[in-house]
Coordinates of C-alpha atoms in Angstrom, one line a residue:
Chain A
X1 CA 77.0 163.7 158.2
X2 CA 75.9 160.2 158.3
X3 CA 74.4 160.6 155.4
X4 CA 77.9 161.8 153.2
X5 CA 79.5 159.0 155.1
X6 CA 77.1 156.2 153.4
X7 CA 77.1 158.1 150.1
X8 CA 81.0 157.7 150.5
X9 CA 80.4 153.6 151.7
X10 CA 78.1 153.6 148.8
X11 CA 80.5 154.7 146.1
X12 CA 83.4 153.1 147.4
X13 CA 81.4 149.5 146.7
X14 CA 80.5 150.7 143.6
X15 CA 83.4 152.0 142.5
X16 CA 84.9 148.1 143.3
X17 CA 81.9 146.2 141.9
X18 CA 82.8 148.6 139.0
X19 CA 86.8 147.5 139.5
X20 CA 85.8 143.9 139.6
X21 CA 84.2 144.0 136.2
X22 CA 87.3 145.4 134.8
X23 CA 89.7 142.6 135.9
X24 CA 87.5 140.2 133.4
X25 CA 89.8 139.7 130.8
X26 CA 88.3 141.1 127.6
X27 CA 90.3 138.6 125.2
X28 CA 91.8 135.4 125.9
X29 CA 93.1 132.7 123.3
X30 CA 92.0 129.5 123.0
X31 CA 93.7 126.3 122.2
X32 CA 92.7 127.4 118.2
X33 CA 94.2 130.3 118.4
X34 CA 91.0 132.8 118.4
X35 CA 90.0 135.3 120.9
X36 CA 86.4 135.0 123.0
X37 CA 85.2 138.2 124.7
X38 CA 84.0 135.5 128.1
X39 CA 86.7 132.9 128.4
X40 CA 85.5 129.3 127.4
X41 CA 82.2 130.5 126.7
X42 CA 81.3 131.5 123.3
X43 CA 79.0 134.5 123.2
X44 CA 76.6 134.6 120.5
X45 CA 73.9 137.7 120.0
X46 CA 70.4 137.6 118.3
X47 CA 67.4 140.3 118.7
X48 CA 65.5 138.1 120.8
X49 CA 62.3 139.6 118.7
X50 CA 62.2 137.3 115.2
X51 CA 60.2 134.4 116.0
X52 CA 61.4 132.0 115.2
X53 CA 64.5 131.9 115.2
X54 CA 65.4 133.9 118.2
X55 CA 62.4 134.5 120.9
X56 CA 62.0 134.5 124.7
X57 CA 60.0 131.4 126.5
X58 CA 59.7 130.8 129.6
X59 CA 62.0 133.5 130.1
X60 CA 64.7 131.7 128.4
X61 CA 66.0 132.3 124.9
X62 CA 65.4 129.7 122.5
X63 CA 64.9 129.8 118.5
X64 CA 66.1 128.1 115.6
X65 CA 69.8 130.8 115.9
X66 CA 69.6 130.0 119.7
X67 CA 70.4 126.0 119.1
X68 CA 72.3 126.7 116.5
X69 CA 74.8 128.7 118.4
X70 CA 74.2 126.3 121.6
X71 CA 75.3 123.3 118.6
X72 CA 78.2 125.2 117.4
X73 CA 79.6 125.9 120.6
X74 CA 79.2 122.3 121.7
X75 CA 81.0 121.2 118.9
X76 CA 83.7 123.8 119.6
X77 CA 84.4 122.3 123.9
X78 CA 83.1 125.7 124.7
X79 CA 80.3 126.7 127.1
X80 CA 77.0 128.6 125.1
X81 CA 76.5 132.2 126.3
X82 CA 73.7 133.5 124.0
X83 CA 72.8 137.3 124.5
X84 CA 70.1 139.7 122.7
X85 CA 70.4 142.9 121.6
X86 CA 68.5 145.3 119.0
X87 CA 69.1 144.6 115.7
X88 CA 69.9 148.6 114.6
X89 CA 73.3 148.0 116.9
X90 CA 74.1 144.5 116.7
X91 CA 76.7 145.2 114.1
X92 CA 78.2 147.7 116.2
X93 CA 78.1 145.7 119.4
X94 CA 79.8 143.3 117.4
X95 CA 82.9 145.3 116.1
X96 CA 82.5 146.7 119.8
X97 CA 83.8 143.3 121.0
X98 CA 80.6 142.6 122.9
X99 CA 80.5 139.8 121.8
X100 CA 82.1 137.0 119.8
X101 CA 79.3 136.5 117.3
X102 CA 76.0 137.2 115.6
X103 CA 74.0 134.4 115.2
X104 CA 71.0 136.5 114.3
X105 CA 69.4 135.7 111.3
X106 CA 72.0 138.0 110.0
X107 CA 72.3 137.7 105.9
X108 CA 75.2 138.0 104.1
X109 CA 75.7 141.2 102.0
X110 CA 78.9 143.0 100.2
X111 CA 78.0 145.9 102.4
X112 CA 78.1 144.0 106.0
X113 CA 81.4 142.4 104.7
X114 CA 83.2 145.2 104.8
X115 CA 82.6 145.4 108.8
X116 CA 82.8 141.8 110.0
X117 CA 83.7 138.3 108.6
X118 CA 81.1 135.6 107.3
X119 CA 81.1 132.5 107.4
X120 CA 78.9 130.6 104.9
X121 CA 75.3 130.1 105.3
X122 CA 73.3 128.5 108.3
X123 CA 70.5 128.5 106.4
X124 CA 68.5 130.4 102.9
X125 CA 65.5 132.4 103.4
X126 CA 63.4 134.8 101.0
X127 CA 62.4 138.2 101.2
X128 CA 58.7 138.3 100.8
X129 CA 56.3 141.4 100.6
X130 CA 53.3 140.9 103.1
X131 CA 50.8 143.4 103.4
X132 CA 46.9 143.3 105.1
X133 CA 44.6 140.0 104.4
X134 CA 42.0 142.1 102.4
X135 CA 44.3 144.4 100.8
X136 CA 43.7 143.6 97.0
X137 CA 45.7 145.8 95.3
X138 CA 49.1 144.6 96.1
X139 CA 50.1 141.8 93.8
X140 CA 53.9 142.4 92.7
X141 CA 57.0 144.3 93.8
X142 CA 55.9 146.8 91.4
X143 CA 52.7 148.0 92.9
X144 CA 54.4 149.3 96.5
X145 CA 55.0 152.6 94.6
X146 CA 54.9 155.5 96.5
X147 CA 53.2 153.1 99.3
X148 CA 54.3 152.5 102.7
X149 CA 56.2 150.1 103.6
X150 CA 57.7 148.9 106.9
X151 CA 61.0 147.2 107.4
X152 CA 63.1 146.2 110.3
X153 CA 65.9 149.4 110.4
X154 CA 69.2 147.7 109.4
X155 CA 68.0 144.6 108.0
X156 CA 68.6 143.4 104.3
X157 CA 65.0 144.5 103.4
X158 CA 66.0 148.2 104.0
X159 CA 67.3 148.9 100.8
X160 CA 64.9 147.1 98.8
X161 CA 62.2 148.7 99.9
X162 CA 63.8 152.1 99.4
X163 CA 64.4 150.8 95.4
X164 CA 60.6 150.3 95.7
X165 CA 59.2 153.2 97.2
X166 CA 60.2 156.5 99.0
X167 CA 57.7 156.1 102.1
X168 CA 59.4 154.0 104.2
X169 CA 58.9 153.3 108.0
X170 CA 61.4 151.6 109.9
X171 CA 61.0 149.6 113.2
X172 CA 63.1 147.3 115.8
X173 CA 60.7 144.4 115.8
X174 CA 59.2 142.4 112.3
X175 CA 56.7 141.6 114.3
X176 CA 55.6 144.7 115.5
X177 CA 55.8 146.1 111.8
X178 CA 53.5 142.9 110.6
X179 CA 50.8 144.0 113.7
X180 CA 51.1 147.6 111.8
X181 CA 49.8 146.0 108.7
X182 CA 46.8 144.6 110.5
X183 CA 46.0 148.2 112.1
X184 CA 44.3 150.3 109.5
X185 CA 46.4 153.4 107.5
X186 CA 48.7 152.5 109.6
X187 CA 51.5 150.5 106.6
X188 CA 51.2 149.2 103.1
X189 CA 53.4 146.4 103.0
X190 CA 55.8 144.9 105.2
X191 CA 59.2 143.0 103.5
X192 CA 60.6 140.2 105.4
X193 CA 61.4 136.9 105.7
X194 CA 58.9 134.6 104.2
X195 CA 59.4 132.2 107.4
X196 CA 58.7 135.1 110.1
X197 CA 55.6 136.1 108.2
X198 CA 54.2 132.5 108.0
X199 CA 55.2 132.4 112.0
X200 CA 52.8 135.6 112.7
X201 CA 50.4 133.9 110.3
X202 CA 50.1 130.8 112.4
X203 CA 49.8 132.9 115.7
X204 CA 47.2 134.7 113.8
X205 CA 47.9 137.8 112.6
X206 CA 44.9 138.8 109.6
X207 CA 48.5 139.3 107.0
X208 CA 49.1 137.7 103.9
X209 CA 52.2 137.0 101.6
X210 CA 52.5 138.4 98.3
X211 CA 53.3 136.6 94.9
X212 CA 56.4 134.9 95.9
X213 CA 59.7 135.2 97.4
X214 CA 61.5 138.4 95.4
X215 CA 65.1 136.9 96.2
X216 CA 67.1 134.5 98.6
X217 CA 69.4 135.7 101.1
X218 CA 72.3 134.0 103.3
X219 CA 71.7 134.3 106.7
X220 CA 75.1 133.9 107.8
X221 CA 77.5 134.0 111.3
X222 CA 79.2 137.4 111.7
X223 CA 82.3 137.4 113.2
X224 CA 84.6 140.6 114.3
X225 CA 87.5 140.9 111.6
X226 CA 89.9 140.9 114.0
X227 CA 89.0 137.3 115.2
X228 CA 90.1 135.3 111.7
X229 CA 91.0 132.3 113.4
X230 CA 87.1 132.0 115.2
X231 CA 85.8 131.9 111.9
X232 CA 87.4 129.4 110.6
X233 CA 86.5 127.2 113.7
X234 CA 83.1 127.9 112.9
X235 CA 83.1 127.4 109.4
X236 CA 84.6 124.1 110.4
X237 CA 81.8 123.2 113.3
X238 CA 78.9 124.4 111.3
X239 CA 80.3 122.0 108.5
X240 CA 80.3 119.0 111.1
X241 CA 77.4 119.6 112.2
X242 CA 75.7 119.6 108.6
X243 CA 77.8 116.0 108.1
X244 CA 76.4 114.3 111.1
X245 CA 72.9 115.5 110.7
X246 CA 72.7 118.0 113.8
X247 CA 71.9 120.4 111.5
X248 CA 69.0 119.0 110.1
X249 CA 67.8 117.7 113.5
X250 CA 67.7 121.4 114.0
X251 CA 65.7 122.1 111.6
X252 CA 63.4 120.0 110.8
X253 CA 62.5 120.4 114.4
X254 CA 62.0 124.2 114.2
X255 CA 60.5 124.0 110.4
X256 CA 60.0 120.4 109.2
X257 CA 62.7 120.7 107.1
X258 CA 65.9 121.4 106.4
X259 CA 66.6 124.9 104.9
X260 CA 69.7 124.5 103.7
X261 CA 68.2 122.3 101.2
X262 CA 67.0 124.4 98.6
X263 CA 67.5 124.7 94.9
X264 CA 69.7 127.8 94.3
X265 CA 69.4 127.1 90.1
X266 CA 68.3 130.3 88.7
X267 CA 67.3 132.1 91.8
X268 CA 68.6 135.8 92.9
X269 CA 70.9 135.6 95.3
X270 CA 71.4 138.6 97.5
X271 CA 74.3 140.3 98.1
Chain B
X1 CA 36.1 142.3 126.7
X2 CA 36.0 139.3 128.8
X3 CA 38.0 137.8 126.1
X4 CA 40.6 140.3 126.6
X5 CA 40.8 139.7 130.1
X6 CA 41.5 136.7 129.5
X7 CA 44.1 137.0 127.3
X8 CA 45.5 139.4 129.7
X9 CA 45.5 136.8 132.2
X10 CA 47.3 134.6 130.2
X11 CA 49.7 136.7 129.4
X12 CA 50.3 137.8 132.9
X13 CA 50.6 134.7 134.0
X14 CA 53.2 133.4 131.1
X15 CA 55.4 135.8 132.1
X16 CA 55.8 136.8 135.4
X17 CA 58.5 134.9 136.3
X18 CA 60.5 136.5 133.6
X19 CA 59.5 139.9 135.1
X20 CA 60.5 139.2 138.1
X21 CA 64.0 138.7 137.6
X22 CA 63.4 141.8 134.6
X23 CA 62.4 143.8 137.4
X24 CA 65.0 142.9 139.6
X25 CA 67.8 144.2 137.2
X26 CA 65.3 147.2 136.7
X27 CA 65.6 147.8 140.5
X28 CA 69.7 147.2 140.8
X29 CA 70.4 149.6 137.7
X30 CA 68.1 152.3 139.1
X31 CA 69.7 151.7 142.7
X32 CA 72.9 152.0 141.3
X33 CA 72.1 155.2 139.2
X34 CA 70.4 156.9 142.6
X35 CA 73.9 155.9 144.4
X36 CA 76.3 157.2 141.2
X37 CA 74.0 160.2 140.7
X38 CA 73.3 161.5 144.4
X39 CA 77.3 161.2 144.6
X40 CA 77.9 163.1 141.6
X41 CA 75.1 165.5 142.3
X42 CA 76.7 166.4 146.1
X43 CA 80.0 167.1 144.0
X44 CA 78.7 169.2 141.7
X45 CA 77.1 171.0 143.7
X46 CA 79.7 172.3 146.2
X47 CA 81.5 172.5 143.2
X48 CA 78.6 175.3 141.8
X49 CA 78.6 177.0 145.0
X50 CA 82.3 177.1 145.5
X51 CA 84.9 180.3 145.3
X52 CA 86.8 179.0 142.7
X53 CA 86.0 180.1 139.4
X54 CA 87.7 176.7 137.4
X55 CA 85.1 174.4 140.0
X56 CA 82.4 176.5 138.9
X57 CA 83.4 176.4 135.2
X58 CA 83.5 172.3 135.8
X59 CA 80.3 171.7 137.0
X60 CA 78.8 174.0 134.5
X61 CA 80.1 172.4 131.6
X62 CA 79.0 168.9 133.0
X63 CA 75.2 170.1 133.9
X64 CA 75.2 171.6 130.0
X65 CA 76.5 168.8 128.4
X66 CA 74.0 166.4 130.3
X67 CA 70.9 168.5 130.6
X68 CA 71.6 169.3 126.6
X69 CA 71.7 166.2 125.4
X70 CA 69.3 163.0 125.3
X71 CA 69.7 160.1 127.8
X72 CA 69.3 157.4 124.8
X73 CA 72.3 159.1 123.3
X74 CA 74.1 159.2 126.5
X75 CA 74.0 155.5 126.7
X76 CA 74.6 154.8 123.2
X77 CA 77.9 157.0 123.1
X78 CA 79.1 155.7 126.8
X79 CA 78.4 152.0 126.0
X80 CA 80.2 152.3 122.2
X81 CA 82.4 155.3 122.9
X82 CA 84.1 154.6 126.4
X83 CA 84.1 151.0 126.3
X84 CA 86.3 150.8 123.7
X85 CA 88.9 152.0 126.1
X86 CA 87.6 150.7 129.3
X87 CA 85.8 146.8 129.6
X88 CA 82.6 147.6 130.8
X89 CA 79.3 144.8 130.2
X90 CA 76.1 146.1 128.9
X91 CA 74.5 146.5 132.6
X92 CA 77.3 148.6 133.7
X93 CA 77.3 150.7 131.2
X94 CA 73.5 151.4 131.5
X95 CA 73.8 152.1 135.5
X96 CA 76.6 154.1 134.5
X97 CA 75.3 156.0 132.0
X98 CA 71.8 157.1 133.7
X99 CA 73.9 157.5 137.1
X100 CA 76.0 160.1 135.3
X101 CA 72.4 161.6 133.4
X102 CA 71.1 162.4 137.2
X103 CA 74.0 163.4 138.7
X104 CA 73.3 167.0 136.7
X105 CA 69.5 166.9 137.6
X106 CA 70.7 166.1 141.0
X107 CA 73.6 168.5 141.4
X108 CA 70.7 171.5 140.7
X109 CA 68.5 170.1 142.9
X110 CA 71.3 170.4 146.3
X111 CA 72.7 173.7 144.8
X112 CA 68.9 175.2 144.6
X113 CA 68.5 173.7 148.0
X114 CA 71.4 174.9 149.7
X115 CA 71.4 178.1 148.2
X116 CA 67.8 178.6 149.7
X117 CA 68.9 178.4 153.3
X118 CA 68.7 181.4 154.4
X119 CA 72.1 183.3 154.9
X120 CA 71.7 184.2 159.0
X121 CA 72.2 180.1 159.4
X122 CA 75.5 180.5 157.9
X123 CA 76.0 183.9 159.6
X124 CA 75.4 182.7 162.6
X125 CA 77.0 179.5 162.7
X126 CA 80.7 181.4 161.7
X127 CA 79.6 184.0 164.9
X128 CA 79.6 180.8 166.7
X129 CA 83.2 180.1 166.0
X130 CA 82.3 177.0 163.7
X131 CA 84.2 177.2 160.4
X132 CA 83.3 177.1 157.1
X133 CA 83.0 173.3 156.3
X134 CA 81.9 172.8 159.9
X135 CA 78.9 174.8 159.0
X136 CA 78.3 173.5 155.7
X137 CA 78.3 169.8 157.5
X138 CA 76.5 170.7 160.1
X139 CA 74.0 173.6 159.6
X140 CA 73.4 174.4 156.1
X141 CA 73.8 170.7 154.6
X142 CA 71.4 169.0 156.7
X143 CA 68.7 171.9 156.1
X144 CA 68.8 171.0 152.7
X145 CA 68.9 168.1 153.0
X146 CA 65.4 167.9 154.0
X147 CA 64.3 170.8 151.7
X148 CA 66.0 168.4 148.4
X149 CA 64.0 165.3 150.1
X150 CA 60.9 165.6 147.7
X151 CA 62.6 166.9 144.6
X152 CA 65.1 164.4 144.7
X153 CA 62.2 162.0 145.2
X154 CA 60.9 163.1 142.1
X155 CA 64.0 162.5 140.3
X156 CA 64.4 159.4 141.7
X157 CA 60.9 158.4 140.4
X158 CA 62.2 159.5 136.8
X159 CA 65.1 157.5 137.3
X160 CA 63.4 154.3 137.7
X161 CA 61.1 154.9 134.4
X162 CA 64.5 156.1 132.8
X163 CA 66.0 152.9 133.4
X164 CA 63.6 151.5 130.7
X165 CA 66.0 153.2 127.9
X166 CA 68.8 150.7 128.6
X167 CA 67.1 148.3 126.1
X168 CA 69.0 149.5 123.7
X169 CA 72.1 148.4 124.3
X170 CA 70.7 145.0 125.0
X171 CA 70.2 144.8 129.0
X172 CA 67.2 142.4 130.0
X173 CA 65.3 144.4 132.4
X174 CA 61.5 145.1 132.4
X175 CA 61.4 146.7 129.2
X176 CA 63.4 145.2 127.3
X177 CA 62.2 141.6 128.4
X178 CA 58.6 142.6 127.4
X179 CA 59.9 143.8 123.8
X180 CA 60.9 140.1 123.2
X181 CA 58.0 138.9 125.2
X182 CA 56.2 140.8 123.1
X183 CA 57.6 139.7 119.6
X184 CA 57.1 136.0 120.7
X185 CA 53.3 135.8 122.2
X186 CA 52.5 138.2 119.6
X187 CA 50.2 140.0 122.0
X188 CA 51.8 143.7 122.0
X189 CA 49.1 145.2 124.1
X190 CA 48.0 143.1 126.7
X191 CA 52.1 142.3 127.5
X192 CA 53.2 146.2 127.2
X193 CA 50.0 146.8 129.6
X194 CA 51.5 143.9 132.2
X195 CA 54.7 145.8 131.7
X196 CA 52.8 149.2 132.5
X197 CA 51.6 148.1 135.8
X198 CA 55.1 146.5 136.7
X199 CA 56.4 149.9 136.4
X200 CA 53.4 151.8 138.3
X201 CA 53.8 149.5 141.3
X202 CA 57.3 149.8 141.5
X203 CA 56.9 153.7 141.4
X204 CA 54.2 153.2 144.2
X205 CA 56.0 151.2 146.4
X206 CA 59.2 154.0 145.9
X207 CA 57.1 156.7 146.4
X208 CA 55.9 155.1 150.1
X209 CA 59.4 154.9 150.8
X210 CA 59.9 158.5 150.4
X211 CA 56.8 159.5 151.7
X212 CA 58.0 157.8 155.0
X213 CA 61.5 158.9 154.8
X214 CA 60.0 162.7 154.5
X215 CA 57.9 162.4 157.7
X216 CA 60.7 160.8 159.7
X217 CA 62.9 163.7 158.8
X218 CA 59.9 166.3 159.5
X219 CA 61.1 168.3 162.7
X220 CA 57.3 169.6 163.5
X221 CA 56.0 166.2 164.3

């Protein structure tokens, strides 16, 4: 008996823990006229697994996306709330209204569009083949034929390395796909950003790049489509930001320099 | 393999302040799941055991549906499917969700105990004049009770290394933190090992707990 009566005691306070995170207003407007999922914070997701631009230290979240989104929402009056979650649902938790943002490293493609607004690009960034340090016989795109290759599931490097062969193995992680290449029979080649494979490079992975990078993407700030009027706010605070050189504080302190300044004259552009 | 040892160590000792707090919210979503789930399971269970045919038909469809169908998918469709109509955050929805998963599990665990008492309890209790919920409350129930204790245990156990699967929808707990741990130190092994023996000595401790609960309960001592 006293054992139903706890149970009971028990669900009654979870029941109104439960109740109390309803109350929390999913939407509320700002003084610009766009919605936030917390109010006064703006909540921003990355993976929190692509060194480095969103990682864990110290058990805090930091990465190039991290101060950008902490920059943005500075410039914006509002308080940062970054969050993580995989990559394969991000667009989902997005369009979800989990949050108000994806500052993830996210590129810009045709596809993407048609589920969430862009704003223009944070930064340019390649996709580059890497396989194994003493694998010899990869040298171009054109020799991952019928090899394996490993790509993050959901990321712009998907479809490309379907184009360039049919064994394809997908993961959560770019890291844990570039450890793969180092472990052997395990993968081929691994396509990702040039500036995550230098990363596992430097922190020693036995990987190298291949020829160089195949095209440039947009990594870009999703936004849900119903939320117009918060990506125009960005739009305008990443543009401040570039003006008064917070941006390439940013980045030259993450990379030495600024990656927005690259020469887009005859280069592929992905879409 | 001193060298591993060492970077082990170093590991370890990076990040156990992260795991700490990772394991707390690995501790509060499992707590919360037991308390949804044991709930859920006492329902469903009277509900099994019940006259009426509609109860029965209830709980049936509710153990199938769960027990045919994975957790990960559980979580995924609660967190994107129901929380489009309902505000729920990430952690809720996890606790939820594998709360939900074990009220089935734990719904046949009561129903199998209760059903094993054996019927001259009952019997007798009614020849004693008690009614029918009187003797469920106090004769058959707490007779189970004691007869579910290490089942449920064991559930309980799974629950806890269950909890792991709410990475997916982005909650920080132990699993979850050492993913990104993971991707950042670039040391898969030795973190996913520290991560390992975070879970093992929380089952441990759990399973003390429910060894002691079972001996207080035992009626021979």
């Amino acid at each position: 008996m006293k054992m139903m009566i706890l149970l009971l005691a028990a669900s009654v306070l979870v029941l109104a823990a439960c109740g109390n995170e309803d109350e929390k207003t999913s939407e509320s407007t700002g003084d610009q006229g766009y919605k936030l999922v917390n109010e006064g914070k703006f909540t921003f997701a990355a993976s929190g697994v692509y060194k480095p631009f969103s990682f864990e230290e110290d058990g805090k979240l930091t990465g190039f996306d991290i101060e950008i989104g902490n920059a943005l929402a500075e410039k914006m009056g509002l308080e940062a709330n970054p969050v993580t979650n995989p990559f394969e649902t991000i667009l989902q938790g997005l369009v979800g209204n989990k949050f108000d943002a994806i500052i993830g490293s996210m590129a810009y493609t045709k596809e993407r569009a048609k589920q969430a607004d862009f704003t223009e690009p944070y930064y340019y960034s390649g996709g580059m083949i890497f396989v194994a340090k003493d694998n010899d016989e990869i040298t171009s795109p054109e020799d991952l034929d019928g090899k394996k290759i490993g790509v993050v599931a959901q990321s712009t490097y998907e479809e490309p390395a379907k184009e360039l062969s049919d064994d394809i193995q997908y993961y959560s992680s770019d890291v844990v796909a570039l450890k793969d290449l180092t472990v052997k029979g395990r993968l081929d080649a691994v396509i990702t950003a040039d500036i995550v494979g230098y990363e596992a490079i430097d922190n020693g992975f036995e990987v190298k790049e291949v020829d160089k990078p195949m095209w440039v993407e947009q990594p870009s700030i999703a936004v849900n489509k119903e939320n117009p009027e918060l990506t125009k706010a960005l739009d305008q605070a990443l543009q401040e930001m570039i003006d008064d050189g917070t941006y390439e504080k940013i980045s030259d302190k993450w990379f030495g320099r600024n990656l927005l300044d690259i020469d887009l004259e005859g280069v592929e552009l992905l879409e | 393999m001193p060298e591993f040892l060492l970077t082990f160590y170093d590991v370890f000792q990076n990040t156990y302040k992260g795991f700490l707090q990772a394991g707390l919210l690995t501790i509060e979503i499992t707590a919360i799941a037991i308390v949804i789930g044991t709930v859920l399971g006492v329902i469903f269970a009277l509900m099994k055991i019940s006259n009426s045919k509609v109860l029965q038909m209830i709980a049936n469809i509710y153990i199938t549906l769960i027990r045919g169908t994975p957790l990960i998918v559980q979580i995924m469709f609660l967190y994107f499917g129901i929380t489009s109509i309902i505000v729920l955050d990430n952690f809720w929805a996890g606790a939820i969700a594998l709360g939900v998963h074990n009220g089935a599990y734990i719904a046949e665990i009561f129903r199998g105990s209760i059903q094993g008492i054996d019927k001259g309890q009952r019997e007798a209790s009614l020849a004693l004049g008690m009614n029918s919920s009187l003797t469920m409350r106090r004769i058959v129930f707490p007779q189970a009770l004691r007869r579910a204790i290490p089942p449920l245990g064991n559930q309980f156990i799974i629950t806890l290394k269950d909890s792991s699967l709410v990475y997916v929808i982005g909650v920080s707990e132990l699993f979850g933190l050492a993913n990104r741990v993971a991707a950042s130190n670039f040391k898969q092994f030795e973190t996913f090992l520290v991560v390992g023996l975070y879970y093992l000595l929380l089952v441990l401790i759990f399973s003390a707990l429910l060894k002691w609960y079972e001996n207080k309960l035992d009626v021979d001592k």
